[in-house]
PDB file of C-alpha atoms in Angstrom:
ATOM      1  CA  MET W   1     113.683 102.977  97.086  1.00 40.00           C
ATOM      2  CA  SER W   2     114.763 106.467  97.390  1.00 43.00           C
ATOM      3  CA  SER W   3     116.058 108.600  94.452  1.00 49.00           C
ATOM      4  CA  ASN W   4     119.083 109.657  96.638  1.00 69.00           C
ATOM      5  CA  THR W   5     122.296 107.853  96.647  1.00 84.00           C
ATOM      6  CA  GLY W   6     122.102 104.687  98.569  1.00 94.00           C
ATOM      7  CA  THR W   7     124.120 103.349 101.472  1.00 96.00           C
ATOM      8  CA  ILE W   8     125.772 100.255 102.965  1.00 97.00           C
ATOM      9  CA  THR W   9     125.509  99.752 106.710  1.00 97.00           C
ATOM     10  CA  TYR W  10     127.568  97.060 108.316  1.00 97.00           C
ATOM     11  CA  PHE W  11     125.628  95.455 111.304  1.00 95.00           C
ATOM     12  CA  VAL W  12     127.783  93.261 113.516  1.00 95.00           C
ATOM     13  CA  HIS W  13     127.823  91.714 116.901  1.00 96.00           C
ATOM     14  CA  GLN W  14     131.330  91.471 118.617  1.00 96.00           C
ATOM     15  CA  SER W  15     132.751  90.383 121.876  1.00 97.00           C
ATOM     16  CA  LEU W  16     134.638  92.635 124.256  1.00 97.00           C
ATOM     17  CA  ASP W  17     137.904  91.196 122.843  1.00 96.00           C
ATOM     18  CA  GLY W  18     137.048  91.900 119.254  1.00 94.00           C
ATOM     19  CA  TYR W  19     135.723  88.511 117.776  1.00 95.00           C
ATOM     20  CA  ILE W  20     132.474  87.858 115.867  1.00 94.00           C
ATOM     21  CA  GLU W  21     132.691  84.067 116.414  1.00 93.00           C
ATOM     22  CA  GLY W  22     134.342  81.985 119.278  1.00 94.00           C
ATOM     23  CA  PRO W  23     137.417  79.617 118.661  1.00 95.00           C
ATOM     24  CA  GLY W  24     134.904  76.773 117.496  1.00 93.00           C
ATOM     25  CA  GLY W  25     132.681  79.121 115.601  1.00 89.00           C
ATOM     26  CA  GLU W  26     130.301  79.817 118.412  1.00 92.00           C
ATOM     27  CA  PHE W  27     127.580  82.416 118.091  1.00 91.00           C
ATOM     28  CA  ASP W  28     125.563  81.574 121.090  1.00 92.00           C
ATOM     29  CA  TRP W  29     126.712  84.619 123.106  1.00 95.00           C
ATOM     30  CA  PRO W  30     124.992  87.783 121.730  1.00 92.00           C
ATOM     31  CA  VAL W  31     122.425  89.338 124.277  1.00 87.00           C
ATOM     32  CA  MET W  32     119.121  89.895 122.495  1.00 87.00           C
ATOM     33  CA  GLY W  33     117.104  91.902 125.115  1.00 91.00           C
ATOM     34  CA  PRO W  34     113.970  93.922 124.268  1.00 92.00           C
ATOM     35  CA  GLU W  35     115.962  97.167 123.299  1.00 95.00           C
ATOM     36  CA  MET W  36     118.474  95.255 121.118  1.00 93.00           C
ATOM     37  CA  SER W  37     115.576  93.541 119.379  1.00 90.00           C
ATOM     38  CA  ALA W  38     113.792  96.751 118.802  1.00 92.00           C
ATOM     39  CA  HIS W  39     116.765  98.481 117.426  1.00 94.00           C
ATOM     40  CA  SER W  40     117.486  95.356 115.117  1.00 92.00           C
ATOM     41  CA  ARG W  41     113.897  95.354 113.892  1.00 90.00           C
ATOM     42  CA  ALA W  42     114.160  99.210 113.073  1.00 93.00           C
ATOM     43  CA  LEU W  43     117.517  98.772 111.337  1.00 94.00           C
ATOM     44  CA  THR W  44     116.263  95.773 109.106  1.00 93.00           C
ATOM     45  CA  ALA W  45     113.068  97.582 108.345  1.00 92.00           C
ATOM     46  CA  SER W  46     115.107 100.455 106.866  1.00 94.00           C
ATOM     47  CA  ALA W  47     117.062  98.128 104.419  1.00 96.00           C
ATOM     48  CA  ASP W  48     116.115  97.522 100.764  1.00 96.00           C
ATOM     49  CA  VAL W  49     118.453  94.736 100.480  1.00 96.00           C
ATOM     50  CA  PHE W  50     120.076  92.204 102.896  1.00 97.00           C
ATOM     51  CA  LEU W  51     123.740  91.714 102.040  1.00 97.00           C
ATOM     52  CA  TYR W  52     125.804  88.610 103.027  1.00 95.00           C
ATOM     53  CA  GLY W  53     129.094  86.806 102.313  1.00 93.00           C
ATOM     54  CA  ARG W  54     128.808  83.154 101.804  1.00 91.00           C
ATOM     55  CA  ALA W  55     129.499  81.929 105.313  1.00 89.00           C
ATOM     56  CA  VAL W  56     127.061  84.084 107.052  1.00 91.00           C
ATOM     57  CA  TRP W  57     124.390  83.331 104.188  1.00 93.00           C
ATOM     58  CA  GLU W  58     124.769  79.685 104.907  1.00 91.00           C
ATOM     59  CA  LEU W  59     124.145  80.122 108.657  1.00 88.00           C
ATOM     60  CA  MET W  60     121.089  82.405 107.935  1.00 90.00           C
ATOM     61  CA  ALA W  61     119.725  80.049 105.124  1.00 92.00           C
ATOM     62  CA  GLY W  62     120.050  77.115 107.556  1.00 90.00           C
ATOM     63  CA  TYR W  63     117.968  78.766 110.224  1.00 90.00           C
ATOM     64  CA  TRP W  64     115.518  81.513 109.199  1.00 91.00           C
ATOM     65  CA  PRO W  65     113.412  79.636 106.619  1.00 91.00           C
ATOM     66  CA  LYS W  66     112.148  77.428 109.274  1.00 92.00           C
ATOM     67  CA  ALA W  67     112.926  79.522 112.405  1.00 91.00           C
ATOM     68  CA  GLU W  68     109.446  78.763 113.956  1.00 92.00           C
ATOM     69  CA  GLU W  69     110.270  75.098 114.072  1.00 92.00           C
ATOM     70  CA  TYR W  70     113.534  75.847 116.014  1.00 90.00           C
ATOM     71  CA  SER W  71     112.499  78.695 118.325  1.00 90.00           C
ATOM     72  CA  THR W  72     109.644  80.327 120.375  1.00 89.00           C
ATOM     73  CA  ASP W  73     111.775  83.343 121.011  1.00 86.00           C
ATOM     74  CA  GLU W  74     109.826  86.627 120.260  1.00 85.00           C
ATOM     75  CA  HIS W  75     112.601  88.222 118.307  1.00 83.00           C
ATOM     76  CA  ASP W  76     112.962  85.142 116.074  1.00 86.00           C
ATOM     77  CA  LEU W  77     109.279  84.722 115.404  1.00 89.00           C
ATOM     78  CA  ALA W  78     109.153  88.437 114.374  1.00 88.00           C
ATOM     79  CA  PHE W  79     112.232  88.457 112.211  1.00 89.00           C
ATOM     80  CA  ALA W  80     111.632  85.128 110.304  1.00 91.00           C
ATOM     81  CA  PRO W  81     108.854  86.436 107.886  1.00 92.00           C
ATOM     82  CA  ILE W  82     110.771  89.600 107.420  1.00 92.00           C
ATOM     83  CA  TRP W  83     113.812  87.635 106.452  1.00 93.00           C
ATOM     84  CA  ARG W  84     112.002  85.312 104.127  1.00 93.00           C
ATOM     85  CA  ALA W  85     110.358  88.278 102.261  1.00 93.00           C
ATOM     86  CA  ALA W  86     113.358  90.531 102.070  1.00 94.00           C
ATOM     87  CA  ARG W  87     115.457  90.966  98.874  1.00 95.00           C
ATOM     88  CA  LYS W  88     118.943  89.569  99.318  1.00 96.00           C
ATOM     89  CA  VAL W  89     122.392  89.669  97.687  1.00 96.00           C
ATOM     90  CA  VAL W  90     125.036  86.894  98.463  1.00 96.00           C
ATOM     91  CA  VAL W  91     128.651  87.637  97.546  1.00 95.00           C
ATOM     92  CA  SER W  92     130.247  84.325  96.759  1.00 93.00           C
ATOM     93  CA  THR W  93     132.711  82.876  94.157  1.00 91.00           C
ATOM     94  CA  THR W  94     131.615  79.348  94.994  1.00 92.00           C
ATOM     95  CA  LEU W  95     127.832  79.469  95.283  1.00 90.00           C
ATOM     96  CA  GLU W  96     126.060  79.363  91.791  1.00 87.00           C
ATOM     97  CA  ARG W  97     122.639  80.183  93.140  1.00 89.00           C
ATOM     98  CA  ALA W  98     120.715  80.914  96.476  1.00 91.00           C
ATOM     99  CA  ASP W  99     117.031  80.543  97.488  1.00 91.00           C
ATOM    100  CA  TRP W 100     114.793  82.709  99.385  1.00 91.00           C
ATOM    101  CA  ASN W 101     114.635  85.871  97.135  1.00 90.00           C
ATOM    102  CA  ALA W 102     118.426  85.950  96.950  1.00 95.00           C
ATOM    103  CA  ARG W 103     120.846  86.798  94.106  1.00 94.00           C
ATOM    104  CA  VAL W 104     124.494  85.661  94.032  1.00 95.00           C
ATOM    105  CA  ILE W 105     127.144  88.039  92.909  1.00 94.00           C
ATOM    106  CA  GLY W 106     130.491  86.317  92.220  1.00 88.00           C
ATOM    107  CA  THR W 107     132.266  88.699  89.961  1.00 86.00           C
ATOM    108  CA  ASP W 108     132.246  92.512  89.521  1.00 91.00           C
ATOM    109  CA  VAL W 109     131.222  92.687  93.190  1.00 93.00           C
ATOM    110  CA  LEU W 110     132.235  96.273  93.719  1.00 95.00           C
ATOM    111  CA  GLU W 111     130.629  97.467  90.512  1.00 95.00           C
ATOM    112  CA  GLU W 112     127.325  95.694  91.261  1.00 94.00           C
ATOM    113  CA  LEU W 113     127.101  96.966  94.823  1.00 95.00           C
ATOM    114  CA  SER W 114     128.042 100.507  93.759  1.00 94.00           C
ATOM    115  CA  ALA W 115     125.194 100.284  91.157  1.00 94.00           C
ATOM    116  CA  LEU W 116     122.636  99.292  93.743  1.00 93.00           C
ATOM    117  CA  LYS W 117     123.821 102.132  95.986  1.00 94.00           C
ATOM    118  CA  GLY W 118     123.537 104.423  92.861  1.00 90.00           C
ATOM    119  CA  ASP W 119     119.898 103.304  92.534  1.00 92.00           C
ATOM    120  CA  GLY W 120     119.206 104.600  95.978  1.00 94.00           C
ATOM    121  CA  ALA W 121     119.261 101.110  97.874  1.00 95.00           C
ATOM    122  CA  HIS W 122     119.998 100.840 101.481  1.00 97.00           C
ATOM    123  CA  LEU W 123     122.057  97.572 101.884  1.00 97.00           C
ATOM    124  CA  LEU W 124     122.373  96.077 105.290  1.00 97.00           C
ATOM    125  CA  LEU W 125     125.527  93.965 105.600  1.00 97.00           C
ATOM    126  CA  PHE W 126     125.112  91.235 108.280  1.00 94.00           C
ATOM    127  CA  GLY W 127     128.491  90.174 109.855  1.00 83.00           C
ATOM    128  CA  GLY W 128     130.749  88.731 107.387  1.00 83.00           C
ATOM    129  CA  SER W 129     134.222  90.152 108.439  1.00 88.00           C
ATOM    130  CA  ALA W 130     136.017  89.304 105.216  1.00 89.00           C
ATOM    131  CA  LEU W 131     133.404  91.036 103.057  1.00 92.00           C
ATOM    132  CA  ALA W 132     133.229  94.031 105.395  1.00 92.00           C
ATOM    133  CA  ALA W 133     136.945  94.374 105.184  1.00 90.00           C
ATOM    134  CA  HIS W 134     136.963  94.155 101.428  1.00 90.00           C
ATOM    135  CA  LEU W 135     134.176  96.795 101.117  1.00 93.00           C
ATOM    136  CA  THR W 136     135.814  98.959 103.755  1.00 91.00           C
ATOM    137  CA  GLU W 137     139.100  98.993 101.884  1.00 89.00           C
ATOM    138  CA  HIS W 138     137.360 100.228  98.785  1.00 91.00           C
ATOM    139  CA  GLY W 139     135.267 102.863 100.580  1.00 91.00           C
ATOM    140  CA  LEU W 140     131.926 101.286 100.076  1.00 94.00           C
ATOM    141  CA  ILE W 141     130.559 101.137 103.662  1.00 95.00           C
ATOM    142  CA  ASP W 142     128.860 104.274 104.827  1.00 96.00           C
ATOM    143  CA  GLU W 143     128.111 103.262 108.329  1.00 97.00           C
ATOM    144  CA  TYR W 144     129.328 100.856 110.943  1.00 97.00           C
ATOM    145  CA  GLN W 145     127.037  99.633 113.632  1.00 97.00           C
ATOM    146  CA  VAL W 146     128.992  97.509 115.983  1.00 97.00           C
ATOM    147  CA  PHE W 147     127.271  95.913 118.982  1.00 97.00           C
ATOM    148  CA  VAL W 148     129.788  95.108 121.772  1.00 98.00           C
ATOM    149  CA  HIS W 149     128.495  92.236 124.015  1.00 98.00           C
ATOM    150  CA  PRO W 150     129.636  91.427 127.569  1.00 97.00           C
ATOM    151  CA  VAL W 151     131.679  88.431 126.923  1.00 97.00           C
ATOM    152  CA  VAL W 152     135.404  87.698 126.309  1.00 97.00           C
ATOM    153  CA  LEU W 153     135.837  84.826 123.852  1.00 97.00           C
ATOM    154  CA  GLY W 154     139.499  84.460 123.982  1.00 96.00           C
ATOM    155  CA  GLY W 155     139.946  83.879 120.168  1.00 95.00           C
ATOM    156  CA  GLY W 156     138.006  83.214 117.062  1.00 94.00           C
ATOM    157  CA  LYS W 157     137.276  85.281 113.960  1.00 92.00           C
ATOM    158  CA  PRO W 158     138.111  89.050 114.376  1.00 92.00           C
ATOM    159  CA  VAL W 159     135.550  91.679 113.540  1.00 90.00           C
ATOM    160  CA  PHE W 160     138.309  93.232 111.147  1.00 83.00           C
ATOM    161  CA  PRO W 161     140.678  90.655 109.652  1.00 79.00           C
ATOM    162  CA  GLY W 162     141.690  93.618 107.244  1.00 68.00           C
ATOM    163  CA  PRO W 163     141.925  95.860 105.440  1.00 61.00           C
ATOM    164  CA  ARG W 164     145.597  96.171 105.718  1.00 71.00           C
ATOM    165  CA  LYS W 165     145.606  99.957 105.822  1.00 77.00           C
ATOM    166  CA  ARG W 166     144.656 102.699 108.245  1.00 82.00           C
ATOM    167  CA  PHE W 167     141.368 104.451 107.929  1.00 84.00           C
ATOM    168  CA  GLY W 168     139.725 107.178 109.962  1.00 90.00           C
ATOM    169  CA  LEU W 169     136.126 106.988 111.576  1.00 94.00           C
ATOM    170  CA  GLU W 170     133.806 109.439 113.157  1.00 97.00           C
ATOM    171  CA  LEU W 171     131.701 108.364 116.214  1.00 97.00           C
ATOM    172  CA  VAL W 172     128.113 109.494 115.503  1.00 97.00           C
ATOM    173  CA  GLU W 173     126.306 107.583 118.395  1.00 97.00           C
ATOM    174  CA  SER W 174     127.002 105.363 121.391  1.00 98.00           C
ATOM    175  CA  ARG W 175     124.432 104.088 123.762  1.00 97.00           C
ATOM    176  CA  VAL W 176     123.929 101.045 126.114  1.00 98.00           C
ATOM    177  CA  LEU W 177     121.103  98.708 125.044  1.00 97.00           C
ATOM    178  CA  ASP W 178     119.356  96.546 127.809  1.00 97.00           C
ATOM    179  CA  GLY W 179     121.980  97.592 130.384  1.00 96.00           C
ATOM    180  CA  GLN W 180     124.444  95.307 128.661  1.00 96.00           C
ATOM    181  CA  VAL W 181     125.129  95.782 125.014  1.00 97.00           C
ATOM    182  CA  VAL W 182     127.127  98.922 123.821  1.00 98.00           C
ATOM    183  CA  LEU W 183     126.033 100.118 120.366  1.00 97.00           C
ATOM    184  CA  LEU W 184     128.900 102.009 118.630  1.00 98.00           C
ATOM    185  CA  ARG W 185     127.868 103.802 115.305  1.00 97.00           C
ATOM    186  CA  HIS W 186     130.724 105.140 113.142  1.00 97.00           C
ATOM    187  CA  ARG W 187     131.021 106.616 109.722  1.00 97.00           C
ATOM    188  CA  PRO W 188     133.983 107.173 107.528  1.00 94.00           C
ATOM    189  CA  ALA W 189     135.879 110.288 108.573  1.00 91.00           C
ATOM    190  CA  ARG W 190     135.512 113.217 106.207  1.00 80.00           C
ATOM    191  CA  GLY W 191     138.266 114.175 103.953  1.00 66.00           C
ATOM    192  CA  ALA W 192     141.268 112.229 102.626  1.00 43.00           C
ATOM    193  CA  ALA W 193     143.554 113.666 105.364  1.00 41.00           C
ATOM    194  CA  ALA W 194     141.439 111.838 108.058  1.00 43.00           C
ATOM    195  CA  ALA W 195     142.034 108.446 106.682  1.00 44.00           C
ATOM    196  CA  GLY W 196     145.764 108.810 106.891  1.00 46.00           C
ATOM    197  CA  ARG W 197     146.051 110.250 110.344  1.00 41.00           C
TER     198      ARG W 197
END
């Protein structure tokens, strides 16, 4: 962990029409080519803490502990041991505990995550639109890495169900991965005036 102020990065896959899940909760559409996999590995390697809301946590905890039994995909086989060993925080008011090196935060969420950032931790938030919106509204997300995939889902869960106010961002990088997926990296715009533009 660094002695500098930590960060929260929001890492999310979305469809061209702005959804992170299809109408039936489908998540079988992200394109995970070699460049996308390499970028994901580098991003997860940079994180001190994997951060989840309850719904995404339940999906992850249902797959990654035994990923080798379900998949022979190179990306899955490489990430599974990393996921199992990683320090994790789950934000939930309904879960009492979580396995696999995870701690549940149900109250004082903003204070506890701010404290982790203050200790120099880089937290990587995986998906979880409601938690991302909540943290955005309170100015806790330092970078957004949005991966736009070549699919139109026609409905589902939007990437940003909130916050219910306007906020400005600065584009710091855009590139195409594997000839299909567009990476958009944004950071909050500098200055209070930018947020209200």
